[in-house]
């Protein structure tokens, strides 16, 4: 079956999708993106993703009407036979094509690209957990914008892949911010800790869900940055994201976390998360 993608108002085979080499997404990484997961054809937290999309667009001064995206995404799932499974939709909006100038050109049309893909859960990793590494956070100071400028993220995730680790946790000025494509939460003394929602982290949707689960389960959720040493001494570590879902990290830089197995709070949150999604 030919894969069908969406580009600028049209559904077409991926092999026929074309953009200009002068697209500012290509030249400057001048664009933003979102990834939404569909469980059996139903989007998870669609409204939150659209809100974050609008916020990212606003922060980079890109005007785009987000109405109609739901129909586009459903069209992609249907046309690619992904309506009854776990599927992801990737959406990217760039400022569009124009001769290369550093300011934002006016009057050009944004480039809108979306595709759907098979996005199964990593069952074994969710059950057993993964080892993670840490690295200095070498990204810019607007990590709250879901920008397509992901070179530092890919460089650092690649370091994790090279050593067989599940993620690379980022450290800025001694404090854990997040990971290359997921949020990081620590569990200490029955309480969850996460970096405050500042310019240094992406406001993760999965993290919002975890916070809600904590509230309804009488588990304290504190927004407080923690250090690398505190990370190593956590009872449990959760790597959270649309793709990672609720992933236990059982070691960090070779240091065993807790007893080296997914802990009880992680499992509780996983169970509640699965109830919401499955
Ligand atoms: C840098 C970063 N932090 C956190 C997340 C988690 O966000 P979400 O839960 O919305 O997928 C992501 C997801 O792509 C990410 O790239």
PDB file of C-alpha atoms and ligand atoms in Angstrom:
ATOM      1  CA  UNK A   1       0.000   0.000   0.000  1.00  0.00           C
ATOM      2  CA  UNK A   2       1.337   3.432  -0.961  1.00  0.00           C
ATOM      3  CA  UNK A   3       1.898   5.701   2.014  1.00  0.00           C
ATOM      4  CA  UNK A   4      -0.231   8.833   1.791  1.00  0.00           C
ATOM      5  CA  UNK A   5       0.932  12.070   3.394  1.00  0.00           C
ATOM      6  CA  UNK A   6      -0.615  15.529   3.663  1.00  0.00           C
ATOM      7  CA  UNK A   7       1.148  18.554   2.207  1.00  0.00           C
ATOM      8  CA  UNK A   8      -0.301  22.050   1.803  1.00  0.00           C
ATOM      9  CA  UNK A   9      -3.947  21.123   1.331  1.00  0.00           C
ATOM     10  CA  UNK A  10      -3.432  17.837  -0.512  1.00  0.00           C
ATOM     11  CA  UNK A  11      -3.260  14.154   0.337  1.00  0.00           C
ATOM     12  CA  UNK A  12      -0.686  12.524  -1.917  1.00  0.00           C
ATOM     13  CA  UNK A  13       1.758   9.599  -2.043  1.00  0.00           C
ATOM     14  CA  UNK A  14       4.851  10.301   0.049  1.00  0.00           C
ATOM     15  CA  UNK A  15       7.035   9.817  -3.041  1.00  0.00           C
ATOM     16  CA  UNK A  16       5.237  12.716  -4.746  1.00  0.00           C
ATOM     17  CA  UNK A  17       5.456  15.214  -1.864  1.00  0.00           C
ATOM     18  CA  UNK A  18       7.720  18.149  -2.769  1.00  0.00           C
ATOM     19  CA  UNK A  19       8.806  21.279  -0.950  1.00  0.00           C
ATOM     20  CA  UNK A  20      11.019  24.133  -2.042  1.00  0.00           C
ATOM     21  CA  UNK A  21      14.730  24.030  -1.140  1.00  0.00           C
ATOM     22  CA  UNK A  22      14.165  27.634  -0.016  1.00  0.00           C
ATOM     23  CA  UNK A  23      11.660  26.545   2.608  1.00  0.00           C
ATOM     24  CA  UNK A  24      12.625  28.287   5.826  1.00  0.00           C
ATOM     25  CA  UNK A  25      12.143  25.024   7.664  1.00  0.00           C
ATOM     26  CA  UNK A  26      15.018  23.611   5.591  1.00  0.00           C
ATOM     27  CA  UNK A  27      17.172  26.762   5.667  1.00  0.00           C
ATOM     28  CA  UNK A  28      16.644  27.989   9.249  1.00  0.00           C
ATOM     29  CA  UNK A  29      14.660  25.252  11.067  1.00  0.00           C
ATOM     30  CA  UNK A  30      12.040  28.044  11.131  1.00  0.00           C
ATOM     31  CA  UNK A  31       9.085  25.917  12.120  1.00  0.00           C
ATOM     32  CA  UNK A  32       7.344  23.961  14.803  1.00  0.00           C
ATOM     33  CA  UNK A  33       5.861  20.485  15.116  1.00  0.00           C
ATOM     34  CA  UNK A  34       3.586  18.254  17.157  1.00  0.00           C
ATOM     35  CA  UNK A  35       3.193  14.512  17.575  1.00  0.00           C
ATOM     36  CA  UNK A  36      -0.176  13.127  18.617  1.00  0.00           C
ATOM     37  CA  UNK A  37      -0.845   9.494  19.443  1.00  0.00           C
ATOM     38  CA  UNK A  38      -4.058   7.756  18.383  1.00  0.00           C
ATOM     39  CA  UNK A  39      -5.196   4.685  20.289  1.00  0.00           C
ATOM     40  CA  UNK A  40      -7.601   2.654  18.136  1.00  0.00           C
ATOM     41  CA  UNK A  41      -8.474   5.726  16.112  1.00  0.00           C
ATOM     42  CA  UNK A  42      -8.973   8.004  19.126  1.00  0.00           C
ATOM     43  CA  UNK A  43      -6.546  10.859  19.708  1.00  0.00           C
ATOM     44  CA  UNK A  44      -5.064  11.129  23.183  1.00  0.00           C
ATOM     45  CA  UNK A  45      -5.317  14.662  24.637  1.00  0.00           C
ATOM     46  CA  UNK A  46      -5.933  16.242  21.229  1.00  0.00           C
ATOM     47  CA  UNK A  47      -6.982  19.562  22.782  1.00  0.00           C
ATOM     48  CA  UNK A  48      -3.769  19.847  24.801  1.00  0.00           C
ATOM     49  CA  UNK A  49      -1.637  19.193  21.715  1.00  0.00           C
ATOM     50  CA  UNK A  50      -3.511  21.843  19.725  1.00  0.00           C
ATOM     51  CA  UNK A  51      -3.150  24.336  22.584  1.00  0.00           C
ATOM     52  CA  UNK A  52       0.594  23.695  22.711  1.00  0.00           C
ATOM     53  CA  UNK A  53       0.786  23.963  18.908  1.00  0.00           C
ATOM     54  CA  UNK A  54      -0.926  27.355  19.025  1.00  0.00           C
ATOM     55  CA  UNK A  55       1.394  28.489  21.780  1.00  0.00           C
ATOM     56  CA  UNK A  56       4.504  27.427  19.814  1.00  0.00           C
ATOM     57  CA  UNK A  57       3.162  29.198  16.692  1.00  0.00           C
ATOM     58  CA  UNK A  58       2.470  32.326  18.734  1.00  0.00           C
ATOM     59  CA  UNK A  59       5.949  32.320  20.285  1.00  0.00           C
ATOM     60  CA  UNK A  60       7.621  32.313  16.859  1.00  0.00           C
ATOM     61  CA  UNK A  61       5.096  34.733  15.331  1.00  0.00           C
ATOM     62  CA  UNK A  62       3.758  32.303  12.738  1.00  0.00           C
ATOM     63  CA  UNK A  63       0.091  32.721  11.886  1.00  0.00           C
ATOM     64  CA  UNK A  64      -1.741  29.561  10.932  1.00  0.00           C
ATOM     65  CA  UNK A  65      -5.356  28.492  11.324  1.00  0.00           C
ATOM     66  CA  UNK A  66      -5.342  25.226  13.283  1.00  0.00           C
ATOM     67  CA  UNK A  67      -9.025  24.512  12.497  1.00  0.00           C
ATOM     68  CA  UNK A  68      -9.385  21.519  10.210  1.00  0.00           C
ATOM     69  CA  UNK A  69      -6.398  19.610  11.555  1.00  0.00           C
ATOM     70  CA  UNK A  70      -8.562  16.918  13.149  1.00  0.00           C
ATOM     71  CA  UNK A  71     -10.078  16.028   9.755  1.00  0.00           C
ATOM     72  CA  UNK A  72      -6.635  15.996   8.140  1.00  0.00           C
ATOM     73  CA  UNK A  73      -5.271  13.639  10.792  1.00  0.00           C
ATOM     74  CA  UNK A  74      -8.287  11.333  10.548  1.00  0.00           C
ATOM     75  CA  UNK A  75      -7.871  11.332   6.776  1.00  0.00           C
ATOM     76  CA  UNK A  76      -4.242  10.270   7.152  1.00  0.00           C
ATOM     77  CA  UNK A  77      -5.138   7.436   9.520  1.00  0.00           C
ATOM     78  CA  UNK A  78      -7.921   6.179   7.234  1.00  0.00           C
ATOM     79  CA  UNK A  79      -5.896   6.433   4.028  1.00  0.00           C
ATOM     80  CA  UNK A  80      -2.996   4.549   5.577  1.00  0.00           C
ATOM     81  CA  UNK A  81      -4.993   1.801   7.271  1.00  0.00           C
ATOM     82  CA  UNK A  82      -4.026   3.011  10.758  1.00  0.00           C
ATOM     83  CA  UNK A  83      -7.491   3.673  12.152  1.00  0.00           C
ATOM     84  CA  UNK A  84      -7.663   0.628  14.438  1.00  0.00           C
ATOM     85  CA  UNK A  85      -4.200   0.467  15.887  1.00  0.00           C
ATOM     86  CA  UNK A  86      -1.749   2.551  17.902  1.00  0.00           C
ATOM     87  CA  UNK A  87      -0.687   5.246  15.479  1.00  0.00           C
ATOM     88  CA  UNK A  88       1.083   8.579  15.601  1.00  0.00           C
ATOM     89  CA  UNK A  89       0.468  11.697  13.588  1.00  0.00           C
ATOM     90  CA  UNK A  90       3.399  14.022  12.955  1.00  0.00           C
ATOM     91  CA  UNK A  91       2.575  17.611  11.997  1.00  0.00           C
ATOM     92  CA  UNK A  92       5.114  20.214  10.956  1.00  0.00           C
ATOM     93  CA  UNK A  93       4.421  23.834  10.091  1.00  0.00           C
ATOM     94  CA  UNK A  94       7.186  26.035   8.761  1.00  0.00           C
ATOM     95  CA  UNK A  95       7.111  29.711   7.827  1.00  0.00           C
ATOM     96  CA  UNK A  96       7.228  28.772   4.140  1.00  0.00           C
ATOM     97  CA  UNK A  97       9.546  29.400   1.186  1.00  0.00           C
ATOM     98  CA  UNK A  98      11.135  32.759   0.419  1.00  0.00           C
ATOM     99  CA  UNK A  99      14.579  34.030  -0.553  1.00  0.00           C
ATOM    100  CA  UNK A 100      16.945  33.634   2.364  1.00  0.00           C
ATOM    101  CA  UNK A 101      16.615  36.598   4.703  1.00  0.00           C
ATOM    102  CA  UNK A 102      17.121  36.582   8.446  1.00  0.00           C
ATOM    103  CA  UNK A 103      13.963  38.551   9.266  1.00  0.00           C
ATOM    104  CA  UNK A 104      10.491  37.012   9.026  1.00  0.00           C
ATOM    105  CA  UNK A 105       9.174  37.679   5.492  1.00  0.00           C
ATOM    106  CA  UNK A 106       5.528  38.773   5.351  1.00  0.00           C
ATOM    107  CA  UNK A 107       2.844  37.524   3.003  1.00  0.00           C
ATOM    108  CA  UNK A 108       4.196  34.023   2.442  1.00  0.00           C
ATOM    109  CA  UNK A 109       2.216  30.833   2.984  1.00  0.00           C
ATOM    110  CA  UNK A 110       3.307  28.448   5.706  1.00  0.00           C
ATOM    111  CA  UNK A 111       4.272  24.926   4.649  1.00  0.00           C
ATOM    112  CA  UNK A 112       2.051  22.349   6.339  1.00  0.00           C
ATOM    113  CA  UNK A 113       3.166  18.737   6.302  1.00  0.00           C
ATOM    114  CA  UNK A 114       1.672  15.793   8.179  1.00  0.00           C
ATOM    115  CA  UNK A 115       1.981  12.051   8.070  1.00  0.00           C
ATOM    116  CA  UNK A 116       0.696   9.104  10.082  1.00  0.00           C
ATOM    117  CA  UNK A 117       2.795   6.190  11.252  1.00  0.00           C
ATOM    118  CA  UNK A 118       2.570   2.936  13.120  1.00  0.00           C
ATOM    119  CA  UNK A 119       3.369   3.784  16.756  1.00  0.00           C
ATOM    120  CA  UNK A 120       3.183   0.692  18.979  1.00  0.00           C
ATOM    121  CA  UNK A 121       4.060   0.805  22.673  1.00  0.00           C
ATOM    122  CA  UNK A 122       7.446  -0.644  23.643  1.00  0.00           C
ATOM    123  CA  UNK A 123       5.822  -3.345  25.768  1.00  0.00           C
ATOM    124  CA  UNK A 124       8.989  -4.993  27.044  1.00  0.00           C
ATOM    125  CA  UNK A 125      10.709  -1.706  27.903  1.00  0.00           C
ATOM    126  CA  UNK A 126       7.582  -0.470  29.690  1.00  0.00           C
ATOM    127  CA  UNK A 127       7.584  -3.632  31.802  1.00  0.00           C
ATOM    128  CA  UNK A 128      11.301  -3.965  32.501  1.00  0.00           C
ATOM    129  CA  UNK A 129      12.464  -0.368  32.294  1.00  0.00           C
ATOM    130  CA  UNK A 130      15.471   1.067  30.515  1.00  0.00           C
ATOM    131  CA  UNK A 131      18.915   2.345  31.443  1.00  0.00           C
ATOM    132  CA  UNK A 132      19.534   6.022  30.748  1.00  0.00           C
ATOM    133  CA  UNK A 133      22.603   8.214  30.454  1.00  0.00           C
ATOM    134  CA  UNK A 134      23.024  11.895  31.298  1.00  0.00           C
ATOM    135  CA  UNK A 135      24.701  14.699  29.375  1.00  0.00           C
ATOM    136  CA  UNK A 136      25.015  18.447  29.625  1.00  0.00           C
ATOM    137  CA  UNK A 137      21.943  20.144  28.120  1.00  0.00           C
ATOM    138  CA  UNK A 138      23.482  21.848  25.070  1.00  0.00           C
ATOM    139  CA  UNK A 139      20.166  23.172  23.657  1.00  0.00           C
ATOM    140  CA  UNK A 140      18.996  26.787  23.315  1.00  0.00           C
ATOM    141  CA  UNK A 141      17.060  28.732  25.967  1.00  0.00           C
ATOM    142  CA  UNK A 142      13.567  28.314  24.449  1.00  0.00           C
ATOM    143  CA  UNK A 143      13.019  24.610  24.985  1.00  0.00           C
ATOM    144  CA  UNK A 144       9.374  25.470  25.804  1.00  0.00           C
ATOM    145  CA  UNK A 145       8.779  25.956  22.045  1.00  0.00           C
ATOM    146  CA  UNK A 146       8.293  22.707  20.131  1.00  0.00           C
ATOM    147  CA  UNK A 147      10.719  23.812  17.435  1.00  0.00           C
ATOM    148  CA  UNK A 148      11.885  21.541  14.602  1.00  0.00           C
ATOM    149  CA  UNK A 149      15.430  22.624  15.451  1.00  0.00           C
ATOM    150  CA  UNK A 150      16.297  19.283  17.049  1.00  0.00           C
ATOM    151  CA  UNK A 151      19.953  18.811  16.128  1.00  0.00           C
ATOM    152  CA  UNK A 152      21.154  18.931  19.773  1.00  0.00           C
ATOM    153  CA  UNK A 153      18.396  16.504  20.762  1.00  0.00           C
ATOM    154  CA  UNK A 154      19.383  14.079  18.025  1.00  0.00           C
ATOM    155  CA  UNK A 155      23.110  14.391  18.814  1.00  0.00           C
ATOM    156  CA  UNK A 156      22.441  13.572  22.455  1.00  0.00           C
ATOM    157  CA  UNK A 157      19.908  10.798  21.842  1.00  0.00           C
ATOM    158  CA  UNK A 158      22.389   9.236  19.454  1.00  0.00           C
ATOM    159  CA  UNK A 159      24.881   9.040  22.328  1.00  0.00           C
ATOM    160  CA  UNK A 160      22.280   7.025  24.261  1.00  0.00           C
ATOM    161  CA  UNK A 161      21.646   4.720  21.313  1.00  0.00           C
ATOM    162  CA  UNK A 162      25.387   4.142  20.856  1.00  0.00           C
ATOM    163  CA  UNK A 163      25.634   2.690  24.354  1.00  0.00           C
ATOM    164  CA  UNK A 164      22.293   0.865  24.256  1.00  0.00           C
ATOM    165  CA  UNK A 165      20.571   3.309  26.657  1.00  0.00           C
ATOM    166  CA  UNK A 166      16.885   4.216  26.409  1.00  0.00           C
ATOM    167  CA  UNK A 167      17.207   8.000  26.756  1.00  0.00           C
ATOM    168  CA  UNK A 168      19.671  10.748  27.511  1.00  0.00           C
ATOM    169  CA  UNK A 169      18.709  12.930  30.477  1.00  0.00           C
ATOM    170  CA  UNK A 170      19.840  16.542  30.173  1.00  0.00           C
ATOM    171  CA  UNK A 171      21.614  18.521  32.881  1.00  0.00           C
ATOM    172  CA  UNK A 172      21.760  22.329  32.853  1.00  0.00           C
ATOM    173  CA  UNK A 173      23.769  24.154  35.523  1.00  0.00           C
ATOM    174  CA  UNK A 174      23.780  20.984  37.601  1.00  0.00           C
ATOM    175  CA  UNK A 175      20.010  20.422  37.402  1.00  0.00           C
ATOM    176  CA  UNK A 176      18.006  17.859  35.455  1.00  0.00           C
ATOM    177  CA  UNK A 177      15.801  19.611  32.883  1.00  0.00           C
ATOM    178  CA  UNK A 178      14.220  16.828  30.797  1.00  0.00           C
ATOM    179  CA  UNK A 179      15.412  14.242  28.248  1.00  0.00           C
ATOM    180  CA  UNK A 180      15.999  14.470  24.491  1.00  0.00           C
ATOM    181  CA  UNK A 181      12.404  13.596  23.573  1.00  0.00           C
ATOM    182  CA  UNK A 182      10.659  13.054  26.891  1.00  0.00           C
ATOM    183  CA  UNK A 183       9.958  14.620  30.263  1.00  0.00           C
ATOM    184  CA  UNK A 184      11.801  13.342  33.336  1.00  0.00           C
ATOM    185  CA  UNK A 185      10.169  12.818  36.715  1.00  0.00           C
ATOM    186  CA  UNK A 186      11.815  11.574  39.867  1.00  0.00           C
ATOM    187  CA  UNK A 187      10.159   9.742  42.741  1.00  0.00           C
ATOM    188  CA  UNK A 188      11.585  10.300  46.211  1.00  0.00           C
ATOM    189  CA  UNK A 189       9.892   9.360  49.476  1.00  0.00           C
ATOM    190  CA  UNK A 190       6.542   8.736  47.772  1.00  0.00           C
ATOM    191  CA  UNK A 191       6.523  12.143  46.088  1.00  0.00           C
ATOM    192  CA  UNK A 192       6.970  13.043  42.398  1.00  0.00           C
ATOM    193  CA  UNK A 193       9.400  15.752  41.375  1.00  0.00           C
ATOM    194  CA  UNK A 194       9.718  17.495  38.006  1.00  0.00           C
ATOM    195  CA  UNK A 195      11.511  20.573  36.715  1.00  0.00           C
ATOM    196  CA  UNK A 196       9.281  23.675  36.883  1.00  0.00           C
ATOM    197  CA  UNK A 197       7.642  24.602  33.565  1.00  0.00           C
ATOM    198  CA  UNK A 198      10.125  27.284  32.522  1.00  0.00           C
ATOM    199  CA  UNK A 199      11.799  28.152  29.210  1.00  0.00           C
ATOM    200  CA  UNK A 200      14.196  25.251  29.852  1.00  0.00           C
ATOM    201  CA  UNK A 201      11.686  22.427  29.319  1.00  0.00           C
ATOM    202  CA  UNK A 202       8.888  21.509  26.939  1.00  0.00           C
ATOM    203  CA  UNK A 203       5.488  21.521  28.660  1.00  0.00           C
ATOM    204  CA  UNK A 204       4.885  17.801  28.121  1.00  0.00           C
ATOM    205  CA  UNK A 205       1.314  16.574  27.684  1.00  0.00           C
ATOM    206  CA  UNK A 206       2.118  13.202  29.272  1.00  0.00           C
ATOM    207  CA  UNK A 207       3.480  15.097  32.267  1.00  0.00           C
ATOM    208  CA  UNK A 208       0.118  16.910  32.598  1.00  0.00           C
ATOM    209  CA  UNK A 209      -1.598  13.500  32.607  1.00  0.00           C
ATOM    210  CA  UNK A 210       0.820  12.237  35.290  1.00  0.00           C
ATOM    211  CA  UNK A 211       0.077  15.305  37.402  1.00  0.00           C
ATOM    212  CA  UNK A 212      -3.653  14.629  37.124  1.00  0.00           C
ATOM    213  CA  UNK A 213      -3.154  10.964  38.042  1.00  0.00           C
ATOM    214  CA  UNK A 214      -1.152  12.077  41.099  1.00  0.00           C
ATOM    215  CA  UNK A 215      -3.923  14.479  42.121  1.00  0.00           C
ATOM    216  CA  UNK A 216      -6.595  11.799  41.878  1.00  0.00           C
ATOM    217  CA  UNK A 217      -4.402   9.232  43.677  1.00  0.00           C
ATOM    218  CA  UNK A 218      -3.380  11.541  46.561  1.00  0.00           C
ATOM    219  CA  UNK A 219       0.274  11.466  45.502  1.00  0.00           C
ATOM    220  CA  UNK A 220       2.193  14.699  45.967  1.00  0.00           C
ATOM    221  CA  UNK A 221       3.534  16.240  42.719  1.00  0.00           C
ATOM    222  CA  UNK A 222       6.113  18.982  43.261  1.00  0.00           C
ATOM    223  CA  UNK A 223       7.625  21.235  40.614  1.00  0.00           C
ATOM    224  CA  UNK A 224      11.181  21.418  41.870  1.00  0.00           C
ATOM    225  CA  UNK A 225      14.401  21.034  39.926  1.00  0.00           C
ATOM    226  CA  UNK A 226      16.729  18.311  41.196  1.00  0.00           C
ATOM    227  CA  UNK A 227      20.443  17.747  40.683  1.00  0.00           C
ATOM    228  CA  UNK A 228      22.260  14.909  38.965  1.00  0.00           C
ATOM    229  CA  UNK A 229      23.246  13.473  42.363  1.00  0.00           C
ATOM    230  CA  UNK A 230      19.616  13.615  43.454  1.00  0.00           C
ATOM    231  CA  UNK A 231      18.700  11.851  40.207  1.00  0.00           C
ATOM    232  CA  UNK A 232      21.065   8.989  41.025  1.00  0.00           C
ATOM    233  CA  UNK A 233      19.546   8.740  44.526  1.00  0.00           C
ATOM    234  CA  UNK A 234      15.884   8.688  43.353  1.00  0.00           C
ATOM    235  CA  UNK A 235      13.693   5.757  44.413  1.00  0.00           C
ATOM    236  CA  UNK A 236      12.246   5.688  40.884  1.00  0.00           C
ATOM    237  CA  UNK A 237      12.695   7.616  37.649  1.00  0.00           C
ATOM    238  CA  UNK A 238       9.969   8.052  35.028  1.00  0.00           C
ATOM    239  CA  UNK A 239      10.684   8.965  31.408  1.00  0.00           C
ATOM    240  CA  UNK A 240       7.398  10.339  30.072  1.00  0.00           C
ATOM    241  CA  UNK A 241       6.233  11.257  26.586  1.00  0.00           C
ATOM    242  CA  UNK A 242       3.775  10.629  23.808  1.00  0.00           C
ATOM    243  CA  UNK A 243       6.058   7.884  22.466  1.00  0.00           C
ATOM    244  CA  UNK A 244       7.743   6.793  25.698  1.00  0.00           C
ATOM    245  CA  UNK A 245       4.404   6.762  27.561  1.00  0.00           C
ATOM    246  CA  UNK A 246       5.294   5.984  31.219  1.00  0.00           C
ATOM    247  CA  UNK A 247       8.752   4.452  30.913  1.00  0.00           C
ATOM    248  CA  UNK A 248      10.650   3.373  34.038  1.00  0.00           C
ATOM    249  CA  UNK A 249      14.371   4.193  34.071  1.00  0.00           C
ATOM    250  CA  UNK A 250      16.065   1.563  36.216  1.00  0.00           C
ATOM    251  CA  UNK A 251      19.625   2.859  35.964  1.00  0.00           C
ATOM    252  CA  UNK A 252      21.249   6.217  35.246  1.00  0.00           C
ATOM    253  CA  UNK A 253      24.875   6.370  34.066  1.00  0.00           C
ATOM    254  CA  UNK A 254      25.233   2.797  35.354  1.00  0.00           C
ATOM    255  CA  UNK A 255      23.910   3.656  38.849  1.00  0.00           C
ATOM    256  CA  UNK A 256      21.066   1.409  39.935  1.00  0.00           C
ATOM    257  CA  UNK A 257      17.862   3.365  40.656  1.00  0.00           C
ATOM    258  CA  UNK A 258      16.028   2.030  43.713  1.00  0.00           C
ATOM    259  CA  UNK A 259      16.298  -1.751  43.553  1.00  0.00           C
ATOM    260  CA  UNK A 260      16.941  -1.649  39.808  1.00  0.00           C
ATOM    261  CA  UNK A 261      13.366  -2.604  38.924  1.00  0.00           C
ATOM    262  CA  UNK A 262      10.341  -0.482  37.985  1.00  0.00           C
ATOM    263  CA  UNK A 263       8.973   0.889  41.272  1.00  0.00           C
ATOM    264  CA  UNK A 264       5.448   0.942  42.744  1.00  0.00           C
ATOM    265  CA  UNK A 265       4.586   4.555  41.933  1.00  0.00           C
ATOM    266  CA  UNK A 266       5.748   4.159  38.346  1.00  0.00           C
ATOM    267  CA  UNK A 267       3.575   1.052  38.055  1.00  0.00           C
ATOM    268  CA  UNK A 268       0.574   2.797  39.581  1.00  0.00           C
ATOM    269  CA  UNK A 269       0.916   5.677  37.117  1.00  0.00           C
ATOM    270  CA  UNK A 270       1.470   3.244  34.232  1.00  0.00           C
ATOM    271  CA  UNK A 271      -1.707   1.340  35.158  1.00  0.00           C
ATOM    272  CA  UNK A 272      -3.800   4.508  35.324  1.00  0.00           C
ATOM    273  CA  UNK A 273      -2.253   5.757  32.079  1.00  0.00           C
ATOM    274  CA  UNK A 274      -3.101   2.466  30.345  1.00  0.00           C
ATOM    275  CA  UNK A 275      -6.677   2.734  31.626  1.00  0.00           C
ATOM    276  CA  UNK A 276      -6.909   6.148  29.975  1.00  0.00           C
ATOM    277  CA  UNK A 277      -5.385   5.097  26.682  1.00  0.00           C
ATOM    278  CA  UNK A 278      -6.142   1.406  26.066  1.00  0.00           C
TER     279      UNK A 278
HETATM  280  C1  LIG B   1      12.180  17.628  24.608  1.00  0.00           C
HETATM  281  C2  LIG B   1      10.897  16.945  24.955  1.00  0.00           C
HETATM  282  N1  LIG B   1      10.457  16.985  26.229  1.00  0.00           N
HETATM  283  C3  LIG B   1       9.315  16.374  26.588  1.00  0.00           C
HETATM  284  C4  LIG B   1       8.545  15.684  25.669  1.00  0.00           C
HETATM  285  C5  LIG B   1       7.276  15.016  26.112  1.00  0.00           C
HETATM  286  O1  LIG B   1       6.168  15.704  25.637  1.00  0.00           O
HETATM  287  P1  LIG B   1       4.796  14.968  25.376  1.00  0.00           P
HETATM  288  O2  LIG B   1       4.439  14.281  26.667  1.00  0.00           O
HETATM  289  O3  LIG B   1       3.861  16.059  25.054  1.00  0.00           O
HETATM  290  O4  LIG B   1       5.013  14.019  24.264  1.00  0.00           O
HETATM  291  C6  LIG B   1       8.952  15.636  24.332  1.00  0.00           C
HETATM  292  C7  LIG B   1       8.135  14.936  23.335  1.00  0.00           C
HETATM  293  O5  LIG B   1       8.367  14.976  22.171  1.00  0.00           O
HETATM  294  C8  LIG B   1      10.151  16.290  23.964  1.00  0.00           C
HETATM  295  O6  LIG B   1      10.594  16.263  22.687  1.00  0.00           O
END
